[in-house]
mmCIF file of N, CA and C in Angstrom:
data_model
loop_
_atom_site.group_PDB
_atom_site.id
_atom_site.type_symbol
_atom_site.label_atom_id
_atom_site.label_comp_id
_atom_site.label_asym_id
_atom_site.label_seq_id
_atom_site.Cartn_x
_atom_site.Cartn_y
_atom_site.Cartn_z
ATOM 1 N N UNK A 1 -12.791 14.472 18.212
ATOM 2 C CA UNK A 1 -11.885 13.812 18.846
ATOM 3 C C UNK A 1 -11.058 13.855 17.534
ATOM 4 N N UNK A 2 -9.869 14.423 17.624
ATOM 5 C CA UNK A 2 -8.732 13.743 16.803
ATOM 6 C C UNK A 2 -8.117 12.720 16.579
ATOM 7 N N UNK A 3 -7.658 12.077 15.714
ATOM 8 C CA UNK A 3 -6.537 10.917 15.767
ATOM 9 C C UNK A 3 -5.363 11.426 16.798
ATOM 10 N N UNK A 4 -4.759 10.485 17.401
ATOM 11 C CA UNK A 4 -3.753 10.487 18.272
ATOM 12 C C UNK A 4 -2.747 9.834 17.229
ATOM 13 N N UNK A 5 -1.241 11.332 17.490
ATOM 14 C CA UNK A 5 -0.199 10.580 16.596
ATOM 15 C C UNK A 5 0.623 9.660 16.873
ATOM 16 N N UNK A 6 1.260 9.148 15.637
ATOM 17 C CA UNK A 6 1.645 8.121 16.049
ATOM 18 C C UNK A 6 3.415 9.022 16.316
ATOM 19 N N UNK A 7 4.131 8.132 16.847
ATOM 20 C CA UNK A 7 5.567 8.386 17.318
ATOM 21 C C UNK A 7 6.695 7.628 16.572
ATOM 22 N N UNK A 8 7.194 7.737 15.127
ATOM 23 C CA UNK A 8 8.172 7.016 14.514
ATOM 24 C C UNK A 8 9.400 7.194 15.418
ATOM 25 N N UNK A 9 10.190 5.631 14.490
ATOM 26 C CA UNK A 9 11.680 5.722 15.348
ATOM 27 C C UNK A 9 12.351 7.084 14.428
ATOM 28 N N UNK A 10 12.084 6.822 13.585
ATOM 29 C CA UNK A 10 13.019 8.311 12.518
ATOM 30 C C UNK A 10 12.728 9.498 13.240
ATOM 31 N N UNK A 11 11.427 10.077 13.501
ATOM 32 C CA UNK A 11 11.585 11.387 14.036
ATOM 33 C C UNK A 11 12.173 10.871 15.535
ATOM 34 N N UNK A 12 12.118 10.244 16.321
ATOM 35 C CA UNK A 12 12.789 10.246 17.602
ATOM 36 C C UNK A 12 14.461 10.243 17.263
ATOM 37 N N UNK A 13 14.909 9.888 16.517
ATOM 38 C CA UNK A 13 16.134 9.774 15.933
ATOM 39 C C UNK A 13 16.403 11.364 15.781
ATOM 40 N N UNK A 14 15.761 11.871 14.538
ATOM 41 C CA UNK A 14 15.947 13.105 14.358
ATOM 42 C C UNK A 14 15.611 14.235 15.489
ATOM 43 N N UNK A 15 15.094 14.434 16.070
ATOM 44 C CA UNK A 15 14.633 14.943 17.513
ATOM 45 C C UNK A 15 16.176 14.788 18.254
ATOM 46 N N UNK A 16 16.328 13.509 18.544
ATOM 47 C CA UNK A 16 17.945 13.959 19.308
ATOM 48 C C UNK A 16 18.690 14.271 18.383
ATOM 49 N N UNK A 17 18.968 14.097 17.129
ATOM 50 C CA UNK A 17 20.061 14.940 16.378
ATOM 51 C C UNK A 17 19.787 16.082 16.184
ATOM 52 N N UNK A 18 18.562 16.611 16.438
ATOM 53 C CA UNK A 18 18.648 18.322 16.433
ATOM 54 C C UNK A 18 19.083 18.701 17.724
ATOM 55 N N UNK A 19 19.707 18.090 18.819
ATOM 56 C CA UNK A 19 20.145 18.505 19.506
ATOM 57 C C UNK A 19 22.058 18.477 19.556
ATOM 58 N N UNK A 20 22.355 19.900 19.389
ATOM 59 C CA UNK A 20 24.045 19.871 18.776
ATOM 60 C C UNK A 20 24.209 19.994 17.099
ATOM 61 N N UNK A 21 22.737 19.482 16.236
ATOM 62 C CA UNK A 21 22.989 20.026 15.214
ATOM 63 C C UNK A 21 23.740 18.998 14.650
ATOM 64 N N UNK A 22 23.429 17.933 15.103
ATOM 65 C CA UNK A 22 24.103 16.374 14.116
ATOM 66 C C UNK A 22 23.226 16.009 13.327
ATOM 67 N N UNK A 23 23.915 14.983 12.522
ATOM 68 C CA UNK A 23 23.109 13.972 11.222
ATOM 69 C C UNK A 23 22.295 13.135 11.968
ATOM 70 N N UNK A 24 21.824 12.464 11.451
ATOM 71 C CA UNK A 24 20.916 11.443 11.753
ATOM 72 C C UNK A 24 21.672 10.157 12.195
ATOM 73 N N UNK A 25 22.972 10.082 10.949
ATOM 74 C CA UNK A 25 23.666 9.092 11.629
ATOM 75 C C UNK A 25 24.222 9.350 12.765
ATOM 76 N N UNK A 26 24.947 10.353 13.512
ATOM 77 C CA UNK A 26 25.814 10.538 14.381
ATOM 78 C C UNK A 26 24.954 9.871 15.796
ATOM 79 N N UNK A 27 23.583 9.720 15.636
ATOM 80 C CA UNK A 27 22.487 9.225 17.018
ATOM 81 C C UNK A 27 22.924 8.175 16.819
ATOM 82 N N UNK A 28 23.726 7.586 18.359
ATOM 83 C CA UNK A 28 23.488 6.230 18.613
ATOM 84 C C UNK A 28 22.896 5.903 19.212
ATOM 85 N N UNK A 29 22.690 4.217 19.537
ATOM 86 C CA UNK A 29 21.206 3.662 20.111
ATOM 87 C C UNK A 29 21.323 4.428 21.680
ATOM 88 N N UNK A 30 21.877 4.799 22.486
ATOM 89 C CA UNK A 30 22.122 4.947 24.062
ATOM 90 C C UNK A 30 21.471 6.529 24.069
ATOM 91 N N UNK A 31 20.456 6.564 24.687
ATOM 92 C CA UNK A 31 20.198 7.875 25.014
ATOM 93 C C UNK A 31 20.739 8.427 25.974
ATOM 94 N N UNK A 32 21.229 9.562 26.916
ATOM 95 C CA UNK A 32 21.815 9.919 27.922
ATOM 96 C C UNK A 32 20.685 11.322 28.260
ATOM 97 N N UNK A 33 21.236 11.468 29.699
ATOM 98 C CA UNK A 33 20.127 12.294 29.993
ATOM 99 C C UNK A 33 19.718 13.672 29.464
ATOM 100 N N UNK A 34 20.759 14.271 28.878
ATOM 101 C CA UNK A 34 20.572 15.322 28.552
ATOM 102 C C UNK A 34 19.864 15.163 27.156
ATOM 103 N N UNK A 35 20.172 14.599 26.160
ATOM 104 C CA UNK A 35 19.368 13.964 25.013
ATOM 105 C C UNK A 35 17.908 13.469 25.285
ATOM 106 N N UNK A 36 17.492 12.937 26.638
ATOM 107 C CA UNK A 36 16.146 12.501 27.400
ATOM 108 C C UNK A 36 15.196 13.851 27.543
ATOM 109 N N UNK A 37 16.016 14.607 28.077
ATOM 110 C CA UNK A 37 15.181 15.959 28.242
ATOM 111 C C UNK A 37 14.892 16.896 27.420
ATOM 112 N N UNK A 38 16.213 16.778 26.136
ATOM 113 C CA UNK A 38 15.714 17.615 25.116
ATOM 114 C C UNK A 38 14.696 16.858 24.416
ATOM 115 N N UNK A 39 14.672 15.464 24.315
ATOM 116 C CA UNK A 39 13.583 14.694 23.433
ATOM 117 C C UNK A 39 12.558 15.120 23.833
ATOM 118 N N UNK A 40 11.995 14.701 25.561
ATOM 119 C CA UNK A 40 11.071 15.050 26.106
ATOM 120 C C UNK A 40 10.267 16.523 25.817
ATOM 121 N N UNK A 41 11.203 17.351 25.737
ATOM 122 C CA UNK A 41 11.041 18.478 25.282
ATOM 123 C C UNK A 41 10.196 18.778 23.984
ATOM 124 N N UNK A 42 11.252 18.353 22.784
ATOM 125 C CA UNK A 42 10.436 18.338 21.526
ATOM 126 C C UNK A 42 9.243 17.557 21.211
ATOM 127 N N UNK A 43 9.009 16.387 21.814
ATOM 128 C CA UNK A 43 7.603 15.681 21.802
ATOM 129 C C UNK A 43 6.789 16.641 22.295
ATOM 130 N N UNK A 44 7.191 17.007 23.389
ATOM 131 C CA UNK A 44 5.725 17.829 23.869
ATOM 132 C C UNK A 44 5.472 18.882 23.040
ATOM 133 N N UNK A 45 6.691 20.069 22.353
ATOM 134 C CA UNK A 45 6.155 21.013 21.386
ATOM 135 C C UNK A 45 5.365 19.820 20.031
ATOM 136 N N UNK A 46 6.623 19.124 19.209
ATOM 137 C CA UNK A 46 5.692 18.866 18.454
ATOM 138 C C UNK A 46 4.318 18.264 18.701
ATOM 139 N N UNK A 47 3.868 17.326 19.264
ATOM 140 C CA UNK A 47 2.778 16.782 19.315
ATOM 141 C C UNK A 47 1.634 17.333 20.225
ATOM 142 N N UNK A 48 1.805 18.723 20.672
ATOM 143 C CA UNK A 48 1.368 19.395 21.283
ATOM 144 C C UNK A 48 0.482 18.971 23.312
ATOM 145 N N UNK A 49 1.368 18.170 23.686
ATOM 146 C CA UNK A 49 1.005 16.936 24.669
ATOM 147 C C UNK A 49 1.653 17.441 25.837
ATOM 148 N N UNK A 50 1.405 17.413 27.005
ATOM 149 C CA UNK A 50 2.042 17.456 28.296
ATOM 150 C C UNK A 50 2.356 15.766 29.012
ATOM 151 N N UNK A 51 3.245 15.587 28.749
ATOM 152 C CA UNK A 51 3.642 13.791 29.342
ATOM 153 C C UNK A 51 4.460 13.759 30.507
ATOM 154 N N UNK A 52 3.460 13.005 31.465
ATOM 155 C CA UNK A 52 3.960 12.485 32.778
ATOM 156 C C UNK A 52 4.511 11.161 32.662
ATOM 157 N N UNK A 53 5.693 10.947 33.082
ATOM 158 C CA UNK A 53 6.126 9.694 32.975
ATOM 159 C C UNK A 53 6.817 9.568 34.520
ATOM 160 N N UNK A 54 6.585 8.101 34.770
ATOM 161 C CA UNK A 54 7.318 7.533 35.952
ATOM 162 C C UNK A 54 8.593 7.086 35.994
ATOM 163 N N UNK A 55 9.132 6.681 37.035
ATOM 164 C CA UNK A 55 10.848 6.126 36.920
ATOM 165 C C UNK A 55 10.885 4.931 36.427
ATOM 166 N N UNK A 56 10.279 4.125 35.978
ATOM 167 C CA UNK A 56 10.365 3.325 35.292
ATOM 168 C C UNK A 56 9.660 3.565 34.198
ATOM 169 N N UNK A 57 9.217 4.246 33.631
ATOM 170 C CA UNK A 57 9.123 4.235 31.977
ATOM 171 C C UNK A 57 10.414 5.511 31.603
ATOM 172 N N UNK A 58 10.893 6.147 32.477
ATOM 173 C CA UNK A 58 12.246 7.082 32.149
ATOM 174 C C UNK A 58 13.277 5.757 32.582
ATOM 175 N N UNK A 59 13.287 4.975 32.864
ATOM 176 C CA UNK A 59 14.375 4.145 32.886
ATOM 177 C C UNK A 59 14.620 3.619 31.471
ATOM 178 N N UNK A 60 13.047 2.953 30.920
ATOM 179 C CA UNK A 60 13.182 2.502 29.417
ATOM 180 C C UNK A 60 13.599 2.966 28.397
ATOM 181 N N UNK A 61 13.885 4.381 29.129
ATOM 182 C CA UNK A 61 14.142 5.405 27.754
ATOM 183 C C UNK A 61 16.029 5.758 27.579
ATOM 184 N N UNK A 62 16.256 4.481 27.684
ATOM 185 C CA UNK A 62 17.861 4.802 28.066
ATOM 186 C C UNK A 62 18.394 4.271 26.410
ATOM 187 N N UNK A 63 17.445 3.749 25.334
ATOM 188 C CA UNK A 63 17.570 3.642 24.291
ATOM 189 C C UNK A 63 16.769 3.725 23.364
ATOM 190 N N UNK A 64 17.043 3.976 22.177
ATOM 191 C CA UNK A 64 16.229 4.675 21.351
ATOM 192 C C UNK A 64 14.894 4.037 21.157
ATOM 193 N N UNK A 65 14.951 2.752 20.675
ATOM 194 C CA UNK A 65 13.909 1.598 20.792
ATOM 195 C C UNK A 65 12.819 1.914 21.789
ATOM 196 N N UNK A 66 13.604 1.979 23.098
ATOM 197 C CA UNK A 66 12.812 2.181 24.317
ATOM 198 C C UNK A 66 12.214 3.401 24.446
ATOM 199 N N UNK A 67 12.658 4.482 23.973
ATOM 200 C CA UNK A 67 12.088 6.059 24.139
ATOM 201 C C UNK A 67 11.250 5.935 23.316
ATOM 202 N N UNK A 68 11.088 5.420 22.177
ATOM 203 C CA UNK A 68 9.726 5.440 20.852
ATOM 204 C C UNK A 68 8.757 4.157 21.433
ATOM 205 N N UNK A 69 9.315 3.771 22.234
ATOM 206 C CA UNK A 69 8.002 2.412 23.119
ATOM 207 C C UNK A 69 7.494 3.277 23.947
ATOM 208 N N UNK A 70 7.945 3.997 24.919
ATOM 209 C CA UNK A 70 7.668 4.671 26.043
ATOM 210 C C UNK A 70 6.839 5.687 25.258
ATOM 211 N N UNK A 71 7.453 6.531 24.600
ATOM 212 C CA UNK A 71 6.391 7.521 24.190
ATOM 213 C C UNK A 71 5.020 7.360 23.117
ATOM 214 N N UNK A 72 5.376 6.217 22.687
ATOM 215 C CA UNK A 72 4.098 6.071 21.745
ATOM 216 C C UNK A 72 2.922 5.676 23.050
ATOM 217 N N UNK A 73 3.114 4.952 24.024
ATOM 218 C CA UNK A 73 2.599 4.360 25.247
ATOM 219 C C UNK A 73 2.207 5.698 25.862
ATOM 220 N N UNK A 74 2.856 6.481 26.056
ATOM 221 C CA UNK A 74 2.294 8.043 26.860
ATOM 222 C C UNK A 74 1.764 9.078 25.930
ATOM 223 N N UNK A 75 2.118 8.905 24.596
ATOM 224 C CA UNK A 75 0.813 9.734 23.942
ATOM 225 C C UNK A 75 -0.279 9.169 23.380
ATOM 226 N N UNK A 76 -0.374 7.829 23.626
ATOM 227 C CA UNK A 76 -1.876 7.275 23.543
ATOM 228 C C UNK A 76 -2.787 7.539 24.615
ATOM 229 N N UNK A 77 -1.963 7.777 25.821
ATOM 230 C CA UNK A 77 -2.678 7.606 27.147
ATOM 231 C C UNK A 77 -3.144 9.169 27.489
ATOM 232 N N UNK A 78 -2.540 10.045 26.763
ATOM 233 C CA UNK A 78 -2.930 11.713 26.760
ATOM 234 C C UNK A 78 -4.197 11.632 26.285
ATOM 235 N N UNK A 79 -4.941 12.363 26.945
ATOM 236 C CA UNK A 79 -6.281 12.697 26.209
ATOM 237 C C UNK A 79 -6.229 13.965 25.083
ATOM 238 N N UNK A 80 -6.818 13.343 23.780
ATOM 239 C CA UNK A 80 -6.792 14.576 22.683
ATOM 240 C C UNK A 80 -8.226 14.941 22.499
ATOM 241 N N UNK A 81 -8.488 16.272 21.996
ATOM 242 C CA UNK A 81 -9.596 16.623 21.896
ATOM 243 C C UNK A 81 -9.821 16.189 20.592
#
């Protein structure tokens, strides 16, 4: 069984910034629906997981810090080989 990856705030900001090829300094604290969809895709690709979230978890991801918290919880819950 391999160790589960940690999701760092800097990584989340960098993934959001890659949408539209922006610098990390241009990423605000709010996460809109387009950024959220992009972020979910990026996380699943980077960490090799499929994440299933409920409406409450999606609602908590309206900020970068909220997204980091939910993603940490979700990836921890995914079984790893």
